[in-house]
Short mmCIF file of C-alpha atoms in Angstrom, two decimals:
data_model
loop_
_atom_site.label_atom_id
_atom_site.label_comp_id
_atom_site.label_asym_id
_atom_site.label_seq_id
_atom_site.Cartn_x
_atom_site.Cartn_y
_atom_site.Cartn_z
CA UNK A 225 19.67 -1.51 77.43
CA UNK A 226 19.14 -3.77 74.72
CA UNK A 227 15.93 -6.02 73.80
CA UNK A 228 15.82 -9.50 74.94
CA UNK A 229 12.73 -9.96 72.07
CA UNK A 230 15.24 -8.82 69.29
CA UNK A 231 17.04 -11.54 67.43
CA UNK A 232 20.99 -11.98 67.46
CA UNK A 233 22.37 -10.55 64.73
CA UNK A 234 23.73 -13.08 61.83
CA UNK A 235 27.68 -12.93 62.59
CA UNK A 236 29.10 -12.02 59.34
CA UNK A 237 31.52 -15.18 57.61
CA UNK A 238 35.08 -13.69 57.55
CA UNK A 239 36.53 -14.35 53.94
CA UNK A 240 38.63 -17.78 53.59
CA UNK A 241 42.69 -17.19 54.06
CA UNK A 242 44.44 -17.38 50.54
CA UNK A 243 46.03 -21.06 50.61
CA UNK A 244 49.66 -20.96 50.96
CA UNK A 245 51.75 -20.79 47.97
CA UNK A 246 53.03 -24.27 47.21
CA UNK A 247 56.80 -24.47 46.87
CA UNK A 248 56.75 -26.90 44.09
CA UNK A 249 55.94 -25.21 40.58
CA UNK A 250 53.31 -25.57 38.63
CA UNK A 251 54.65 -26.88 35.81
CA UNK A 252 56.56 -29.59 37.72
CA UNK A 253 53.32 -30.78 39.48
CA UNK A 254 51.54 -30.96 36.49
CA UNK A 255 53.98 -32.74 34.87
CA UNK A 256 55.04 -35.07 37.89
CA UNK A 257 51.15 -35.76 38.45
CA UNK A 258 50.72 -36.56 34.39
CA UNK A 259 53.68 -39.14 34.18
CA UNK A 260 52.68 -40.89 37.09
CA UNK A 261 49.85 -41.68 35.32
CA UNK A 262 51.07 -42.34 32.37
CA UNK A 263 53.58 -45.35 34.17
CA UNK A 264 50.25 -46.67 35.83
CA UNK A 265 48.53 -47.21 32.48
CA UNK A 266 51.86 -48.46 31.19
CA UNK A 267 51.84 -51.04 33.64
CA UNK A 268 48.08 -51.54 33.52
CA UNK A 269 48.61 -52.44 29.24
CA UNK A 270 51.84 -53.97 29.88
CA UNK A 271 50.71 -56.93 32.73
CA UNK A 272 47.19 -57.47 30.33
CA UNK A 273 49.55 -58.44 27.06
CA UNK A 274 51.72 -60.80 29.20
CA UNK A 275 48.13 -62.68 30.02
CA UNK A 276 47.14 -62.23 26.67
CA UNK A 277 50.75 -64.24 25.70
CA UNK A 278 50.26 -66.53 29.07
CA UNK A 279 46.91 -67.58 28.29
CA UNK A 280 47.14 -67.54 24.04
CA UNK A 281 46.21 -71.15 23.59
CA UNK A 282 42.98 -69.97 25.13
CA UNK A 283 43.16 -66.07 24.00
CA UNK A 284 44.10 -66.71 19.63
CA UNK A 285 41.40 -69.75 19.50
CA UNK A 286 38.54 -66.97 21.09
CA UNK A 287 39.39 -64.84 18.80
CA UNK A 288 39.26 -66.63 15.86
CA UNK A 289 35.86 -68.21 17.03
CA UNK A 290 34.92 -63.98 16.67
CA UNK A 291 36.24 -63.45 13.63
CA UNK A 292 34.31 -66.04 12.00
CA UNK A 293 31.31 -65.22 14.36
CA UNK A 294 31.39 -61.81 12.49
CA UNK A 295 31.50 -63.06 9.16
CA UNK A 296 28.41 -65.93 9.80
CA UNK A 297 26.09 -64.80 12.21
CA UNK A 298 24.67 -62.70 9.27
CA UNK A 299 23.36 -65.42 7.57
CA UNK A 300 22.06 -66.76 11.09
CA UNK A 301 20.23 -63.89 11.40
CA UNK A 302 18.30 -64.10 7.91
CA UNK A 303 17.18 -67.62 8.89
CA UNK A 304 15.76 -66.69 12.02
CA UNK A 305 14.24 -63.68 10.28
CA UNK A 306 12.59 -66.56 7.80
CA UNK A 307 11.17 -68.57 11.45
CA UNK A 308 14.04 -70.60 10.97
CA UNK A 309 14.72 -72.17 14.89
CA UNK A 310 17.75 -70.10 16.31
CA UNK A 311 19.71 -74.20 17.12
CA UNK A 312 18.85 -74.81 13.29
CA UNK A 313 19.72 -71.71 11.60
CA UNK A 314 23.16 -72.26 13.64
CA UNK A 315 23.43 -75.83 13.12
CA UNK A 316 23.23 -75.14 8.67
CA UNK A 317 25.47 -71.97 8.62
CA UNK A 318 28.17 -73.82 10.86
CA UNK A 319 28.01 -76.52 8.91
CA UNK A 320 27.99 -75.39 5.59
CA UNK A 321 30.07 -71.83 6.48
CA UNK A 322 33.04 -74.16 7.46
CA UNK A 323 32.51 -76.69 4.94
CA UNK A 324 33.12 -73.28 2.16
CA UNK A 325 35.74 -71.66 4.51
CA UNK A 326 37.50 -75.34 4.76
CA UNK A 327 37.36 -76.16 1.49
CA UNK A 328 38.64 -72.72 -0.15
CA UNK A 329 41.66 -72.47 2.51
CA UNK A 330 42.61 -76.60 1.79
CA UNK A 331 42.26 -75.87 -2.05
CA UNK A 332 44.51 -72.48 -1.80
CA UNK A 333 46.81 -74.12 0.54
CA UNK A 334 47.36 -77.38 -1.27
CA UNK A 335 47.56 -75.57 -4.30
CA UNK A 336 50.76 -73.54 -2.77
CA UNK A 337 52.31 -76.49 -1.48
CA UNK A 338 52.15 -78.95 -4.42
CA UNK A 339 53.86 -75.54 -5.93
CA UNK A 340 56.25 -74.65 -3.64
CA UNK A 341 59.02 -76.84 -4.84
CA UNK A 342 59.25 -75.12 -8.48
CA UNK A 343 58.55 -71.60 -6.44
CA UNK A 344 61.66 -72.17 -4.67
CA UNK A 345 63.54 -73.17 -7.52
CA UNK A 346 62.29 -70.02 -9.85
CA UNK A 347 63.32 -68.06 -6.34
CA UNK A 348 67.06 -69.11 -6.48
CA UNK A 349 67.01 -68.55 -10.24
CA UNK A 350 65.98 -65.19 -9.02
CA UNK A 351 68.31 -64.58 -6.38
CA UNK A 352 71.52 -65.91 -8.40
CA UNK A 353 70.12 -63.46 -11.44
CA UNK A 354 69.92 -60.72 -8.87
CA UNK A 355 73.20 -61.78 -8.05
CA UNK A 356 74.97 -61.84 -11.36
CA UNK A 357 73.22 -58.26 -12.06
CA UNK A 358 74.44 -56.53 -8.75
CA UNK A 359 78.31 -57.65 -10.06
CA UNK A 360 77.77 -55.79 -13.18
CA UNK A 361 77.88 -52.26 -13.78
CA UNK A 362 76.88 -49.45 -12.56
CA UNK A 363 76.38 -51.46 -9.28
CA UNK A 364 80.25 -53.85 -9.34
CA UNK A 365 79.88 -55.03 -5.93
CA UNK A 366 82.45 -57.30 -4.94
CA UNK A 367 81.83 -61.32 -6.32
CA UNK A 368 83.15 -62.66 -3.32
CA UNK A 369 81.26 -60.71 -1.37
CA UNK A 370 77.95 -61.55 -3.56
CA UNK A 371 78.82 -65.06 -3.88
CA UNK A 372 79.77 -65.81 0.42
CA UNK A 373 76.15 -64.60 0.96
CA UNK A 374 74.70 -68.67 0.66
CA UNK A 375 77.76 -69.46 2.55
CA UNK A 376 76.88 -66.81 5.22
CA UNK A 377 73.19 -68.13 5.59
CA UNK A 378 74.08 -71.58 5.92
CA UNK A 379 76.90 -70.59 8.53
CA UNK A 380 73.97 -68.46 10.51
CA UNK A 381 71.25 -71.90 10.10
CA UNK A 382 74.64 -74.01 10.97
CA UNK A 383 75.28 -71.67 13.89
CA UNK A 384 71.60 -72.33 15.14
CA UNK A 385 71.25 -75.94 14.90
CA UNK A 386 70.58 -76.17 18.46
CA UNK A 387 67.69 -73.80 18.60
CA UNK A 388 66.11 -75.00 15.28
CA UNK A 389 66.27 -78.58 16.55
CA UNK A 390 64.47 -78.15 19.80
CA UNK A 391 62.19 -76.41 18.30
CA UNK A 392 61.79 -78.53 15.50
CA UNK A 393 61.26 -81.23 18.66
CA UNK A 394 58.56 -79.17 20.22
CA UNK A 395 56.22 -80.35 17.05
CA UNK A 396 54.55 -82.54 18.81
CA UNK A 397 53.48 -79.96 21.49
CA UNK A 398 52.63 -78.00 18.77
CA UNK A 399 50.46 -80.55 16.94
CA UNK A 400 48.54 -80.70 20.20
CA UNK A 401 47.87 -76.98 20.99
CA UNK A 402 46.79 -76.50 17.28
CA UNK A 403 44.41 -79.34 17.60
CA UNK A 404 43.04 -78.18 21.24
CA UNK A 405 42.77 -74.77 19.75
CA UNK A 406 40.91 -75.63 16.34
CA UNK A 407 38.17 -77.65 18.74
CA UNK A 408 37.92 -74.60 21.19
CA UNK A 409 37.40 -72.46 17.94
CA UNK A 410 34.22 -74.53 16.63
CA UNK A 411 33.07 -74.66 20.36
CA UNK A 412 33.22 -70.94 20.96
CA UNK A 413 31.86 -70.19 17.45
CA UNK A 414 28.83 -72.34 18.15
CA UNK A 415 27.89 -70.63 21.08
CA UNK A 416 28.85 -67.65 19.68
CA UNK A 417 26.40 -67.71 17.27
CA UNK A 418 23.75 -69.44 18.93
CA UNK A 419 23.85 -67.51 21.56
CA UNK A 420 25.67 -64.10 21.20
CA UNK A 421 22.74 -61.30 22.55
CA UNK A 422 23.12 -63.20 25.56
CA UNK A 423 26.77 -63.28 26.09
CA UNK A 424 26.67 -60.11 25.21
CA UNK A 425 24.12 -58.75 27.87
CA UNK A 426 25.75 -61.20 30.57
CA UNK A 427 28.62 -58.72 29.70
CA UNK A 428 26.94 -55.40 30.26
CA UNK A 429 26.04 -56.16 33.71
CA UNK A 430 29.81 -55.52 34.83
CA UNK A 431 29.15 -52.13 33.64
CA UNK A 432 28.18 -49.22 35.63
CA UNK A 433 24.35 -48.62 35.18
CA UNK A 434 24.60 -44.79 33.77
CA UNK A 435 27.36 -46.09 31.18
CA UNK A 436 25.37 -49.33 30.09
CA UNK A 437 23.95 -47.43 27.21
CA UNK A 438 26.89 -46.29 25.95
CA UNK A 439 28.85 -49.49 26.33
CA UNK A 440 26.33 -51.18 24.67
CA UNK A 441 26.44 -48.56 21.35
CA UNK A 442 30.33 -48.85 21.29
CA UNK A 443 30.13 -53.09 21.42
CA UNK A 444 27.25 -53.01 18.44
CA UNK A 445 29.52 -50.33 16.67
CA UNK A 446 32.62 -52.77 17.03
CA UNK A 447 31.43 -55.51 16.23
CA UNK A 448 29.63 -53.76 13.02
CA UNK A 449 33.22 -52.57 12.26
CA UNK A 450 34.12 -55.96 12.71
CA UNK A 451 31.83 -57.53 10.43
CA UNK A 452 32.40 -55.43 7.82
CA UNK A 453 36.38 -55.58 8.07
CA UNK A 454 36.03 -58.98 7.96
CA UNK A 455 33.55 -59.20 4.91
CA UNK A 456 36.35 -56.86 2.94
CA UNK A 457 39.15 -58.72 3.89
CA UNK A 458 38.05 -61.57 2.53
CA UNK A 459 36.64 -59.88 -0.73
CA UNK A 460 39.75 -58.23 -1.62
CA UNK A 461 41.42 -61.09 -0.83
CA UNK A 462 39.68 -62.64 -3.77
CA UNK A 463 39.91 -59.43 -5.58
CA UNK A 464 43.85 -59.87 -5.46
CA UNK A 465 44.29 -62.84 -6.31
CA UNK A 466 42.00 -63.11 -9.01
CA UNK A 467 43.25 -59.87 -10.34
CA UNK A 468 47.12 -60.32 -10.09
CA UNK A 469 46.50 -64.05 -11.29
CA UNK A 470 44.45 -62.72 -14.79
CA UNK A 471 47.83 -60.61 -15.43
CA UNK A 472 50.23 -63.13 -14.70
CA UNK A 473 48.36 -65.37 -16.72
CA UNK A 474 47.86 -63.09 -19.44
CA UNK A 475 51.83 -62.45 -19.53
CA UNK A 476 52.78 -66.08 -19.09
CA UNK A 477 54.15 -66.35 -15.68
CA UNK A 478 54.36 -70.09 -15.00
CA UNK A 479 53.23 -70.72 -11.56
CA UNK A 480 50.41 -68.96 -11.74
CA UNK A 481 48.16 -70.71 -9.77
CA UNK A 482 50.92 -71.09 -6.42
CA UNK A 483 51.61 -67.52 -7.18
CA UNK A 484 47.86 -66.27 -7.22
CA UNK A 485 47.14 -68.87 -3.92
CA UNK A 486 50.14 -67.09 -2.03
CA UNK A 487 48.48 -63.74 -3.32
CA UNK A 488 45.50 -64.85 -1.84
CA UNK A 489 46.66 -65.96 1.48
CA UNK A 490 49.31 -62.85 2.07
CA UNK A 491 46.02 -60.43 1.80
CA UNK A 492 44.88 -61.28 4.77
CA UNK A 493 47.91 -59.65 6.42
CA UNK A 494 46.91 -56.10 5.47
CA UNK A 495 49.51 -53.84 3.59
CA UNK A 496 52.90 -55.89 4.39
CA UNK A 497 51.41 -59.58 2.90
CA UNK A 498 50.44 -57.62 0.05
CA UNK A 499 54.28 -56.27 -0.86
CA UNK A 500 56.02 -59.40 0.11
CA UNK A 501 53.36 -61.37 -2.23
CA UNK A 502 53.57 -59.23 -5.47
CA UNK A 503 57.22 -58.74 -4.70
CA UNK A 504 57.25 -62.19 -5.29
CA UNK A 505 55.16 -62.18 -8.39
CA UNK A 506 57.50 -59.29 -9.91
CA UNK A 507 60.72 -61.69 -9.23
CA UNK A 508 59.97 -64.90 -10.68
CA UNK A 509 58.44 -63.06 -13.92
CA UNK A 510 62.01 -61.29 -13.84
CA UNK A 511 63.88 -64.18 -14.15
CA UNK A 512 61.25 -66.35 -16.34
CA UNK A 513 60.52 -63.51 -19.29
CA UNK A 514 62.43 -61.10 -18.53
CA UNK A 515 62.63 -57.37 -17.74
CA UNK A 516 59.54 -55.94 -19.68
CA UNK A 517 57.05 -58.84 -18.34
CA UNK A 518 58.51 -57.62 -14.84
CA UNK A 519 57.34 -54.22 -15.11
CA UNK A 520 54.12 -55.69 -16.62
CA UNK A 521 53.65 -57.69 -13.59
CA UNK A 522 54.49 -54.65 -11.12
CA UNK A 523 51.79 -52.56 -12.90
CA UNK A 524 49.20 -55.54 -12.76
CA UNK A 525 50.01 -55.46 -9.08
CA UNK A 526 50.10 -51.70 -8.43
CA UNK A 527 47.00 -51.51 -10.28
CA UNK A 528 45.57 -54.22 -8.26
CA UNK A 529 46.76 -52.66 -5.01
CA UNK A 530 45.36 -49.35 -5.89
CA UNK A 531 41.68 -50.72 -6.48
CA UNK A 532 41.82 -52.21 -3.60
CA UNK A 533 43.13 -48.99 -1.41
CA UNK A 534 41.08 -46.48 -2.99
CA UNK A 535 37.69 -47.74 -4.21
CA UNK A 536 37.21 -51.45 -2.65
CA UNK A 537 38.14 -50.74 0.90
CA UNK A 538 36.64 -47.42 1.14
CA UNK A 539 33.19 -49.20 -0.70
CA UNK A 540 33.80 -52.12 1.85
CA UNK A 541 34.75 -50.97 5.14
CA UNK A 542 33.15 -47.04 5.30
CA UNK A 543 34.82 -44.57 7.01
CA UNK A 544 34.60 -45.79 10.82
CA UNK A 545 36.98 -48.95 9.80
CA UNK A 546 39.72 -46.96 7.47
CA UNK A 547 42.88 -47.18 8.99
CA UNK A 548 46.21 -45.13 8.65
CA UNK A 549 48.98 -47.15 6.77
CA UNK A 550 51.07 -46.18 9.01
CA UNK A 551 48.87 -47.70 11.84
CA UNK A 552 48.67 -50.34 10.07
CA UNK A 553 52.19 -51.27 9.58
CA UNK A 554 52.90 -51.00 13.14
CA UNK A 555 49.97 -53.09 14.36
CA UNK A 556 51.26 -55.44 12.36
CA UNK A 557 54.46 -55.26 13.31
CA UNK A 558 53.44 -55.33 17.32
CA UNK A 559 51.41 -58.21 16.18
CA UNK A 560 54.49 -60.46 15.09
CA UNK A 561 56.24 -59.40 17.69
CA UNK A 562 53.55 -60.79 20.54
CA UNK A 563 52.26 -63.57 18.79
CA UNK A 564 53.95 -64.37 15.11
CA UNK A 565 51.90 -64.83 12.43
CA UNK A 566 48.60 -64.97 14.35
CA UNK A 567 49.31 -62.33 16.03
CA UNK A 568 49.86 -60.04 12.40
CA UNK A 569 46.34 -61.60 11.57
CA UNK A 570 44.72 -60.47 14.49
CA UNK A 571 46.01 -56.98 14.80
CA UNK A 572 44.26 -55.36 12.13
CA UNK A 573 41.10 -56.54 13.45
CA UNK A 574 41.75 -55.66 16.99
CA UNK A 575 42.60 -52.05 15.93
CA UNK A 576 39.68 -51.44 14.05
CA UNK A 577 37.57 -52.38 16.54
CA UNK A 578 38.94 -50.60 19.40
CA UNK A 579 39.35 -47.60 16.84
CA UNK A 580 35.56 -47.45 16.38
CA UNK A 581 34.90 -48.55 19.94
CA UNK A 582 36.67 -45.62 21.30
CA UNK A 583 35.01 -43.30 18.68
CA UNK A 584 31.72 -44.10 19.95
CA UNK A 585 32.52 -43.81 24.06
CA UNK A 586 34.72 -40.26 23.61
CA UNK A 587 31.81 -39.17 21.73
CA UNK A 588 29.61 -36.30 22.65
CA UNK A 589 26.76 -37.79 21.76
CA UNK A 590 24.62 -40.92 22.84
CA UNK A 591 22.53 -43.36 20.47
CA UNK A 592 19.99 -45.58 21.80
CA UNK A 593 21.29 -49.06 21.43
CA UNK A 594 18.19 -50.53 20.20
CA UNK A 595 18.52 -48.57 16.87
CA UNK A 596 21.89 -49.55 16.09
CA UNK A 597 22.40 -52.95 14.19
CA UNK A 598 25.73 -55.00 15.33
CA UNK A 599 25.71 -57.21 12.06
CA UNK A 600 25.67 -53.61 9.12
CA UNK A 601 29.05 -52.04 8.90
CA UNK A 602 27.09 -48.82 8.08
CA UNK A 603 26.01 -48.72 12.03
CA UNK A 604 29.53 -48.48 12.79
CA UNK A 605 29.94 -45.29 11.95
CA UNK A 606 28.39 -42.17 14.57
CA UNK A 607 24.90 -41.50 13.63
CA UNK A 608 24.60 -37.65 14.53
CA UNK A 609 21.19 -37.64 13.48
CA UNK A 610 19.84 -39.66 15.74
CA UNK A 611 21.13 -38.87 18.60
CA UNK A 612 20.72 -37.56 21.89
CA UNK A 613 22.99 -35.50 23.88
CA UNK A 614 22.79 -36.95 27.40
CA UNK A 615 25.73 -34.86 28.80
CA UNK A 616 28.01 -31.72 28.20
CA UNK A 617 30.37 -32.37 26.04
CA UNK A 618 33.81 -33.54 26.95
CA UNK A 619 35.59 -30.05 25.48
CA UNK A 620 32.59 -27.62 27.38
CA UNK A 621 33.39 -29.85 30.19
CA UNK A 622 37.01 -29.13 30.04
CA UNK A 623 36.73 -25.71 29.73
CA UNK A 624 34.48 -25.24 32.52
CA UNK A 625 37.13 -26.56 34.72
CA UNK A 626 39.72 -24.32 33.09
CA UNK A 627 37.42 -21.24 34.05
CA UNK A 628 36.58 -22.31 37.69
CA UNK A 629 40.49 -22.67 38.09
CA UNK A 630 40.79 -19.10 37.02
CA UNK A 631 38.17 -17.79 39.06
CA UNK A 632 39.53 -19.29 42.28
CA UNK A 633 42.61 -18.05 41.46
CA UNK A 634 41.87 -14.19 41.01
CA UNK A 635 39.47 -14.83 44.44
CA UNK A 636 42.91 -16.07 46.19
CA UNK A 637 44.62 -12.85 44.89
#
């Protein structure tokens, strides 16, 4: 007879049934599971650069208005650091930053156009020398063959008089975006730099609240990067041009003012402006004095081009903003694609700051955004040092999954 006092006893849990063995393999899952994905980002990248080309009267002037926003708001900052008023300090450096930046750009550029007609003609010189050398030996290519080539591009420009024309009858239209977009520049740049902390933290607030932090760390890294790219990009642009101008002078190039203004203007297209310029320089000192001033020139720009890869860029731009060539080339190269020659100008950039901007999120390791500065290039770079670990990191993490998979795999055997 049993005892109505005494507790039930606890009914033991019987042990989970093993999951039934899926009939679709692993490997295929996996696989299946990581290409879907991969098509979803695809598409996610692929609908934001058709709004990016739908909306790049809007998009290319924004940018712009940061690129210069990157290189002034320094010198906004050291007035307000001097109890300059924040609408004054923006009021000078807009003023007098474009007045320098407008000046420098209408002297280069005038400069190459005033000396583009004797370019061209030194560039035909070149092309017929080229010409008359390729029909010699060892090469003896064919003369009518080298000789139909003008005949072949006119035929090709003569076969596409219908696109060049309405084109060349969109001007107009053109005149007008360029003229919208150069007054949406100076209007974004002005707020930009009157009022960029605030834009900024407007910004954070579509974040979620236990990744502000880091959002905030990667933007002031980025936009360090940014600063600093900028800052060297225009350095070395004077750095090329004044250096490949010295040795043309110095071998008697004529042109060497057009020559050292087209130097000037290609180095802001990184890597590929930089060949196509001193190619340039090379040719028309080939045909003008002849084969030893070439190689002269080549070494001048070599020499040039190797200062500026190895000691001014890495002295410049720091670690967190060096870039592979090969990146490089093809940002450029998806940058003419999408947008032409804006868009090769604007690639560069872009990369380097999503480069360091995805550095800093992927990061183990979390800074307090307070000590990092958004106008030194030096913050752009992770500062190990300082900071905190607020999480595992992204490797223990993914290990820990890996053994938990394990584990309830030997329990289902």
């Amino acid at each position: 007879m049993s005892d109505p006092d005494r507790p039930a006893p606890t009914p033991v849990p019987a042990a989970p049934a093993a999951p039934p063995a899926s009939p679709i393999p692993t490997w295929l899952r996996v696989s299946s599971e990581v290409c879907a994905r991969l098509l979803v980002i695809a598409a996610g990248l692929a609908l934001l650069i058709y709004l990016v080309v739908l909306l790049r009267v809007v998009v290319i002037p924004v940018a712009i208005a940061i690129l210069l926003s990157a290189l002034l708001v320094p010198a906004v900052l050291w007035l307000t650091a001097r109890r300059v008023p924040r609408g004054a300090a923006t009021a000078l450096v807009l003023v007098g930053g474009l007045a320098v930046l407008g000046g420098l750009l209408s002297f280069v550029v005038n400069t190459f156009i005033n000396g583009f007609p004797d370019l061209r003609q030194q560039l035909q010189a070149s092309i017929l020398s080229i010409q008359s050398m390729l029909m010699r030996p060892p090469f003896n290519l064919p003369a009518d063959w080298m000789l139909n080539v003008p005949a072949q591009i006119s035929a090709a420009i003569t076969a596409n008089r219908d696109a060049l024309t309405s084109g060349a009858l969109t001007t107009a239209a053109t005149v007008g975006e360029v003229a919208a977009g150069v007054l949406l520049t100076i209007f974004s740049l002005i707020f930009f730099l009157y009022d960029g902390p605030r834009i900024w933290r407007f910004l954070l607030r579509a974040m979620p609240g236990q990744r502000r932090n880091r959002v905030d760390v990667a933007g002031r890294r980025a936009f360090a990067a940014l600063v600093g790219y900028v800052r060297a990009t225009v350095l070395v642009a004077i750095v090329d041009a004044v250096g490949i101008g010295l040795g043309l002078m110095i071998v008697g190039v004529p042109l060497v003012i057009p020559l050292a203004a087209l130097v000037f203007l290609g180095a802001f297209i990184p890597t590929i402006g930089a060949v196509l310029t001193g190619a340039i320089a090379v040719l028309i000192a080939l045909v003008a004095n002849g084969p030893i001033a070439a190689l002269i020139v080549l070494g001048v720009v070599i020499g040039v081009q190797q200062l500026e890869g190895h000691v001014l860029q890495p002295l410049l731009l720091g670690r967190a903003v060096r870039l592979h060539a090969l990146a490089v080339v093809l940002a450029v190269a998806a940058g003419v694609v999408v947008a032409g020659i804006v868009g090769a100008l604007l690639a560069v950039p872009l990369l380097a700051v999503l480069n360091t901007a995805v550095r800093s999120l992927t990061s183990d390791a979390e800074q307090d955004p307070a000590t990092v500065d958004a106008v030194d290039p030096r913050q752009s770079q992770l500062a190990a040092g300082k900071a905190w670990r607020t999480e595992p990191g992204r490797m223990n993490r993914l290990f820990s999954r890996i053994r938990a998979a394990v584990e309830r795999r030997r329990a289902a055997r």
